[in-house]
CSV table of C-alpha atoms in Angstrom, one decimal:
chain,number,residue,atom,x,y,z
A,3,UNK,CA,2.2,26.5,-4.9
A,4,UNK,CA,5.9,25.9,-4.1
A,5,UNK,CA,6.8,25.7,-0.4
A,6,UNK,CA,10.0,26.8,1.1
A,7,UNK,CA,11.4,24.1,3.4
A,8,UNK,CA,14.3,23.7,5.8
A,9,UNK,CA,15.8,20.4,6.9
A,10,UNK,CA,17.4,19.4,10.2
A,11,UNK,CA,19.6,16.4,9.7
A,12,UNK,CA,20.1,16.2,5.9
A,13,UNK,CA,23.3,14.1,6.2
A,14,UNK,CA,23.2,10.3,5.6
A,15,UNK,CA,24.6,9.1,8.9
A,16,UNK,CA,23.7,5.7,10.3
A,17,UNK,CA,20.1,5.2,9.0
A,18,UNK,CA,19.2,8.9,8.5
A,19,UNK,CA,16.5,9.5,6.0
A,20,UNK,CA,17.3,13.2,5.5
A,21,UNK,CA,18.8,12.9,2.0
A,22,UNK,CA,15.9,10.8,0.8
A,23,UNK,CA,13.4,13.3,2.2
A,24,UNK,CA,15.3,16.1,0.5
A,25,UNK,CA,15.2,14.2,-2.8
A,26,UNK,CA,11.5,13.6,-2.5
A,27,UNK,CA,10.8,17.3,-1.7
A,28,UNK,CA,12.8,18.3,-4.7
A,29,UNK,CA,11.0,15.9,-7.0
A,30,UNK,CA,7.7,17.4,-5.8
A,31,UNK,CA,8.8,20.8,-6.9
A,32,UNK,CA,9.4,22.5,-3.5
A,33,UNK,CA,12.4,24.5,-2.5
A,34,UNK,CA,14.9,23.4,0.1
A,35,UNK,CA,16.3,26.8,1.2
A,36,UNK,CA,18.5,25.6,4.0
A,37,UNK,CA,19.8,22.6,5.9
A,38,UNK,CA,20.9,22.5,9.6
A,39,UNK,CA,23.8,20.5,10.8
A,40,UNK,CA,25.4,20.1,14.1
A,41,UNK,CA,28.6,21.9,13.0
A,42,UNK,CA,29.6,23.9,9.9
A,43,UNK,CA,31.5,20.9,8.7
A,44,UNK,CA,28.5,18.6,8.8
A,45,UNK,CA,26.2,21.2,7.3
A,46,UNK,CA,28.7,21.7,4.4
A,47,UNK,CA,29.1,17.9,4.0
A,48,UNK,CA,25.4,17.5,3.7
A,49,UNK,CA,24.9,20.3,1.3
A,50,UNK,CA,27.7,19.0,-1.0
A,51,UNK,CA,26.2,15.5,-0.9
A,52,UNK,CA,22.7,16.8,-1.9
A,53,UNK,CA,24.2,18.7,-4.8
A,54,UNK,CA,26.3,15.9,-6.0
A,55,UNK,CA,23.7,13.2,-5.6
A,56,UNK,CA,20.5,15.0,-6.5
A,57,UNK,CA,21.4,18.3,-8.0
A,58,UNK,CA,19.9,20.2,-4.9
A,59,UNK,CA,21.7,23.4,-4.2
A,60,UNK,CA,21.1,24.8,-0.7
A,61,UNK,CA,22.8,26.6,2.1
A,62,UNK,CA,24.1,25.1,5.4
A,63,UNK,CA,23.4,26.4,8.9
A,64,UNK,CA,24.2,25.3,12.4
A,65,UNK,CA,20.9,26.5,13.9
A,66,UNK,CA,17.3,27.1,13.0
A,67,UNK,CA,17.7,30.7,14.2
A,68,UNK,CA,20.5,31.2,11.7
A,69,UNK,CA,18.4,29.8,8.8
A,70,UNK,CA,15.4,31.9,9.8
A,71,UNK,CA,17.5,35.1,10.0
A,72,UNK,CA,18.1,34.8,6.2
A,73,UNK,CA,15.0,33.0,4.9
A,74,UNK,CA,11.3,32.8,5.4
A,75,UNK,CA,10.2,29.2,5.3
A,76,UNK,CA,6.9,27.4,5.5
A,77,UNK,CA,7.9,24.1,7.0
A,78,UNK,CA,10.7,22.3,8.8
A,79,UNK,CA,11.7,18.7,8.3
A,80,UNK,CA,13.2,17.1,11.4
A,81,UNK,CA,15.2,14.0,10.4
A,82,UNK,CA,17.9,14.3,13.1
A,83,UNK,CA,18.3,11.7,15.9
A,84,UNK,CA,15.2,11.1,18.0
A,85,UNK,CA,16.6,12.8,21.2
A,86,UNK,CA,16.8,16.1,19.3
A,87,UNK,CA,13.3,16.1,18.0
A,88,UNK,CA,11.6,17.8,21.0
A,89,UNK,CA,13.9,20.8,20.9
A,90,UNK,CA,13.3,21.4,17.2
A,91,UNK,CA,9.6,20.7,17.4
A,92,UNK,CA,9.3,23.4,20.0
A,93,UNK,CA,11.4,25.9,18.1
A,94,UNK,CA,9.5,25.2,14.8
A,95,UNK,CA,6.1,25.6,16.4
A,96,UNK,CA,7.1,28.8,18.3
A,97,UNK,CA,8.0,30.2,14.8
A,98,UNK,CA,4.6,28.9,13.4
A,99,UNK,CA,6.2,26.4,11.1
A,100,UNK,CA,4.6,23.2,9.9
A,101,UNK,CA,6.7,20.2,10.8
A,102,UNK,CA,7.4,16.9,8.9
A,103,UNK,CA,9.0,14.8,11.6
A,104,UNK,CA,10.9,11.5,11.2
A,105,UNK,CA,9.7,8.8,13.6
A,106,UNK,CA,9.4,8.7,16.5
A,107,UNK,CA,7.9,12.1,17.3
A,108,UNK,CA,10.4,12.3,20.2
A,109,UNK,CA,12.4,9.9,22.3
A,110,UNK,CA,15.2,10.8,24.8
A,111,UNK,CA,18.6,9.2,24.5
A,112,UNK,CA,17.9,5.5,24.5
A,113,UNK,CA,21.1,4.8,26.5
A,114,UNK,CA,19.6,6.5,29.5
A,115,UNK,CA,16.7,5.5,31.8
A,116,UNK,CA,13.3,6.0,30.1
A,117,UNK,CA,11.2,8.9,31.3
A,118,UNK,CA,8.2,8.4,33.6
A,119,UNK,CA,5.1,7.9,31.5
A,120,UNK,CA,3.2,11.0,32.4
A,121,UNK,CA,6.3,13.2,32.1
A,122,UNK,CA,6.9,11.9,28.6
A,123,UNK,CA,3.4,12.3,27.4
A,124,UNK,CA,3.1,15.7,28.9
A,125,UNK,CA,6.0,17.0,26.8
A,126,UNK,CA,4.4,15.5,23.7
A,127,UNK,CA,1.0,17.0,24.6
A,128,UNK,CA,2.7,20.4,25.0
A,129,UNK,CA,3.9,20.3,21.4
A,130,UNK,CA,0.6,19.2,20.1
A,131,UNK,CA,-1.1,22.1,22.0
A,132,UNK,CA,1.4,24.5,20.5
A,133,UNK,CA,0.6,23.1,17.0
A,134,UNK,CA,-3.1,23.6,17.6
A,135,UNK,CA,-2.6,27.1,19.0
A,136,UNK,CA,-0.5,28.3,16.1
A,137,UNK,CA,-2.5,26.3,13.5
A,138,UNK,CA,0.5,24.2,12.4
A,139,UNK,CA,0.5,20.7,11.0
A,140,UNK,CA,2.7,18.1,12.6
A,141,UNK,CA,3.1,15.1,10.2
A,142,UNK,CA,4.9,12.0,11.5
A,143,UNK,CA,6.8,10.1,8.8
A,144,UNK,CA,5.3,6.7,9.2
A,145,UNK,CA,5.1,5.5,5.6
A,146,UNK,CA,3.7,2.0,5.7
A,147,UNK,CA,0.0,2.9,5.9
A,148,UNK,CA,0.3,4.4,2.4
A,149,UNK,CA,0.9,0.9,1.0
A,150,UNK,CA,-2.4,-0.5,2.2
A,151,UNK,CA,-4.3,0.4,-0.9
A,152,UNK,CA,-1.8,-1.6,-2.9
A,153,UNK,CA,-1.9,-4.4,-0.4
A,154,UNK,CA,-5.7,-4.7,-0.9
A,155,UNK,CA,-5.1,-5.0,-4.7
A,156,UNK,CA,-3.2,-8.2,-4.0
A,157,UNK,CA,-5.8,-9.4,-1.4
A,158,UNK,CA,-9.2,-8.0,-2.5
A,159,UNK,CA,-11.1,-10.6,-0.7
A,160,UNK,CA,-9.6,-9.8,2.8
A,161,UNK,CA,-12.4,-8.8,5.1
A,162,UNK,CA,-11.1,-5.7,6.8
A,163,UNK,CA,-13.8,-6.0,9.5
A,164,UNK,CA,-12.4,-9.3,10.6
A,165,UNK,CA,-8.7,-8.6,11.2
A,166,UNK,CA,-7.5,-10.9,14.0
A,167,UNK,CA,-3.8,-11.1,13.4
A,168,UNK,CA,-1.1,-8.6,12.3
A,169,UNK,CA,2.6,-9.1,12.0
A,170,UNK,CA,5.5,-7.0,10.7
A,171,UNK,CA,9.2,-7.6,10.2
A,172,UNK,CA,11.6,-4.7,9.8
A,173,UNK,CA,15.4,-4.4,9.7
A,174,UNK,CA,16.7,-1.2,11.2
A,175,UNK,CA,20.4,-0.5,11.2
A,176,UNK,CA,20.4,0.1,15.0
A,177,UNK,CA,20.5,-2.7,17.6
A,178,UNK,CA,19.0,-3.6,21.0
A,179,UNK,CA,16.3,-1.3,22.4
A,180,UNK,CA,17.2,1.3,19.7
A,181,UNK,CA,15.5,-0.9,17.2
A,182,UNK,CA,12.2,-0.3,19.0
A,183,UNK,CA,12.9,3.5,19.1
A,184,UNK,CA,13.7,3.5,15.4
A,185,UNK,CA,11.2,1.2,13.9
A,186,UNK,CA,8.3,0.3,16.3
A,187,UNK,CA,6.3,3.4,15.2
A,188,UNK,CA,5.8,1.8,11.8
A,189,UNK,CA,3.9,-1.2,13.2
A,190,UNK,CA,2.0,1.0,15.6
A,191,UNK,CA,0.9,3.3,12.8
A,192,UNK,CA,-0.3,0.4,10.8
A,193,UNK,CA,-2.5,-0.8,13.6
A,194,UNK,CA,-4.0,2.6,14.1
A,195,UNK,CA,-4.7,2.9,10.4
A,196,UNK,CA,-6.3,-0.6,10.2
A,197,UNK,CA,-8.6,-0.4,13.2
A,198,UNK,CA,-8.2,3.0,15.0
A,199,UNK,CA,-7.3,3.6,18.6
A,200,UNK,CA,-6.6,0.7,20.9
A,201,UNK,CA,-4.7,-0.5,24.0
A,202,UNK,CA,-1.7,-2.8,24.2
A,203,UNK,CA,-1.9,-5.7,26.6
A,204,UNK,CA,0.1,-8.9,27.4
A,205,UNK,CA,3.4,-7.6,25.9
A,206,UNK,CA,6.0,-10.4,25.7
A,207,UNK,CA,9.5,-10.1,24.2
A,208,UNK,CA,11.3,-13.2,22.8
A,209,UNK,CA,14.5,-13.9,20.9
A,210,UNK,CA,16.1,-10.9,22.6
A,211,UNK,CA,19.6,-10.1,21.6
A,212,UNK,CA,21.5,-7.1,20.3
A,213,UNK,CA,20.7,-8.2,16.8
A,214,UNK,CA,17.1,-9.3,17.2
A,215,UNK,CA,13.9,-8.4,19.1
A,216,UNK,CA,10.5,-10.0,18.8
A,217,UNK,CA,7.5,-8.3,20.5
A,218,UNK,CA,4.1,-10.0,20.8
A,219,UNK,CA,1.1,-8.3,22.3
A,220,UNK,CA,-2.7,-7.9,22.0
A,221,UNK,CA,-4.2,-4.8,20.5
A,222,UNK,CA,-7.6,-4.2,22.0
A,223,UNK,CA,-9.8,-1.8,19.9
A,224,UNK,CA,-13.4,-0.8,19.9
A,225,UNK,CA,-14.5,-3.6,17.5
A,226,UNK,CA,-12.4,-6.4,18.9
A,227,UNK,CA,-8.8,-7.7,19.4
A,228,UNK,CA,-5.8,-8.2,17.2
A,229,UNK,CA,-2.9,-10.5,18.1
A,230,UNK,CA,0.3,-8.7,17.0
A,231,UNK,CA,3.9,-9.7,16.4
A,232,UNK,CA,6.6,-7.1,15.6
A,233,UNK,CA,10.0,-8.5,14.6
A,234,UNK,CA,13.1,-6.4,14.4
A,235,UNK,CA,16.4,-7.6,13.1
A,236,UNK,CA,19.5,-5.4,13.0
A,237,UNK,CA,20.8,-5.2,9.4
A,238,UNK,CA,23.1,-3.0,7.4
A,239,UNK,CA,21.6,-4.1,4.1
A,240,UNK,CA,20.4,-1.5,1.7
A,241,UNK,CA,17.6,-1.7,0.7
A,242,UNK,CA,16.3,-3.1,3.9
A,243,UNK,CA,14.2,-6.3,3.9
A,244,UNK,CA,10.6,-5.7,5.2
A,245,UNK,CA,7.3,-7.5,5.2
A,246,UNK,CA,3.9,-7.5,6.9
A,247,UNK,CA,1.0,-9.8,7.2
A,248,UNK,CA,-2.7,-9.3,7.9
A,249,UNK,CA,-4.4,-12.5,9.0
A,250,UNK,CA,-3.0,-15.0,6.5
A,251,UNK,CA,-2.2,-12.4,3.8
A,252,UNK,CA,1.5,-11.5,3.6
A,253,UNK,CA,3.5,-9.1,1.4
A,254,UNK,CA,7.2,-8.6,1.1
A,255,UNK,CA,8.6,-5.2,0.1
A,256,UNK,CA,10.9,-5.6,-2.9
A,257,UNK,CA,13.1,-2.6,-3.9
A,258,UNK,CA,15.0,-2.5,-7.2
A,259,UNK,CA,18.1,-0.3,-7.3
A,260,UNK,CA,19.3,2.1,-8.6
A,261,UNK,CA,15.9,3.2,-9.9
A,262,UNK,CA,14.4,2.6,-6.5
A,263,UNK,CA,11.3,0.9,-7.8
A,264,UNK,CA,9.2,-0.6,-5.0
A,265,UNK,CA,6.9,-3.6,-5.2
A,266,UNK,CA,4.7,-5.5,-2.8
A,267,UNK,CA,5.1,-9.2,-3.5
A,268,UNK,CA,2.6,-11.8,-2.4
A,269,UNK,CA,3.0,-15.5,-2.9
A,270,UNK,CA,1.5,-15.3,-6.4
A,271,UNK,CA,1.5,-11.7,-7.6
A,272,UNK,CA,3.2,-8.4,-7.2
A,273,UNK,CA,2.1,-4.8,-7.5
A,274,UNK,CA,4.3,-1.7,-8.1
A,275,UNK,CA,3.8,1.0,-5.5
A,276,UNK,CA,4.7,4.7,-5.5
A,277,UNK,CA,7.4,5.5,-3.0
A,278,UNK,CA,5.6,5.8,0.3
A,279,UNK,CA,8.0,8.5,1.4
A,280,UNK,CA,7.0,10.6,-1.6
A,281,UNK,CA,3.3,10.0,-0.9
A,282,UNK,CA,3.8,10.9,2.8
A,283,UNK,CA,5.3,14.2,1.9
A,284,UNK,CA,2.5,14.9,-0.6
A,285,UNK,CA,0.0,14.2,2.1
A,286,UNK,CA,1.8,16.6,4.4
A,287,UNK,CA,1.8,19.4,1.8
A,288,UNK,CA,-1.8,18.7,0.9
A,289,UNK,CA,-2.8,19.0,4.6
A,290,UNK,CA,-1.2,22.4,4.8
A,291,UNK,CA,-2.8,23.6,1.6
A,292,UNK,CA,-6.2,22.5,2.8
A,293,UNK,CA,-5.8,24.3,6.1
A,294,UNK,CA,-6.2,21.1,8.1
A,295,UNK,CA,-5.3,20.8,11.8
A,296,UNK,CA,-2.9,18.3,13.3
A,297,UNK,CA,-4.6,14.9,13.9
A,298,UNK,CA,-3.6,14.6,17.6
A,299,UNK,CA,-5.1,11.2,18.4
A,300,UNK,CA,-2.8,9.0,16.3
A,301,UNK,CA,0.3,10.9,17.4
A,302,UNK,CA,-0.5,10.6,21.1
A,303,UNK,CA,-1.5,7.0,20.7
A,304,UNK,CA,1.7,6.2,18.9
A,305,UNK,CA,3.8,7.9,21.6
A,306,UNK,CA,2.0,6.2,24.4
A,307,UNK,CA,2.3,2.8,22.9
A,308,UNK,CA,6.0,3.3,22.0
A,309,UNK,CA,6.7,4.2,25.6
A,310,UNK,CA,4.8,1.2,26.8
A,311,UNK,CA,6.8,-1.2,24.5
A,312,UNK,CA,10.1,0.2,25.6
A,313,UNK,CA,9.2,0.2,29.2
A,314,UNK,CA,8.2,-3.4,29.0
A,315,UNK,CA,11.4,-4.3,27.1
A,316,UNK,CA,13.5,-2.7,29.9
């Protein structure tokens, strides 16, 4: 079954993933019936780019309402800046659309004061309640957990019941606290996938500058405690350097261009992995087809922990 999908933020600005999400959706055989830009010019620019780069022909709009007035769609991709996510989430869910949302689920303008914890989480909870009421899937695009099966191929002897340390190094194109907004959800999603729900304690930031942030904390979960380090280094490099380490087992992500072949490289071996973005979208579509409900717990946990990290940083 082919799905009809709209995309908010399909232009490649800063580190936007919209064009890559569009390419993956197209590769999976689904229809991108419209894209939404801030202005007619940006919508046109994005539509021209998608056709020239990936052969995707679609229409540009300046609002979700405009797109819906001409098309019936099944799902909305939200890949616009984080401060716009809440508005589009609410509009999409009010129209009973499934949502594939770029990380984080929502964060207000990082240049302003952060919201009070309960106020922030209440707005997230309202969206999750709407999703439940309207039987919509919200899928957050945190891709790294989809690499764990390949990681275990490289380290088959790792005892997953005895994870005591986890670290991850990422290179977002933003700087300062915006690096946490843009990339911390990756590390948090890995922790949830590895051991389930937990609590962050003893958060310490070191090497703080506009180009680098290092966050260390303890992740207390039902079966024990993991010592965690998340490192963020601002970089304009494409593809972006990235790595993670579970106990003493480390992998680096190696991307070969222009074919965009992805490998996980250990000290001695490597394994080719399917594009985690593609797998993430496949999982989203499969969840819709199976009639599943939004898994609320990891979304709320990720938002709570992101708020806690940024509050500690400030």
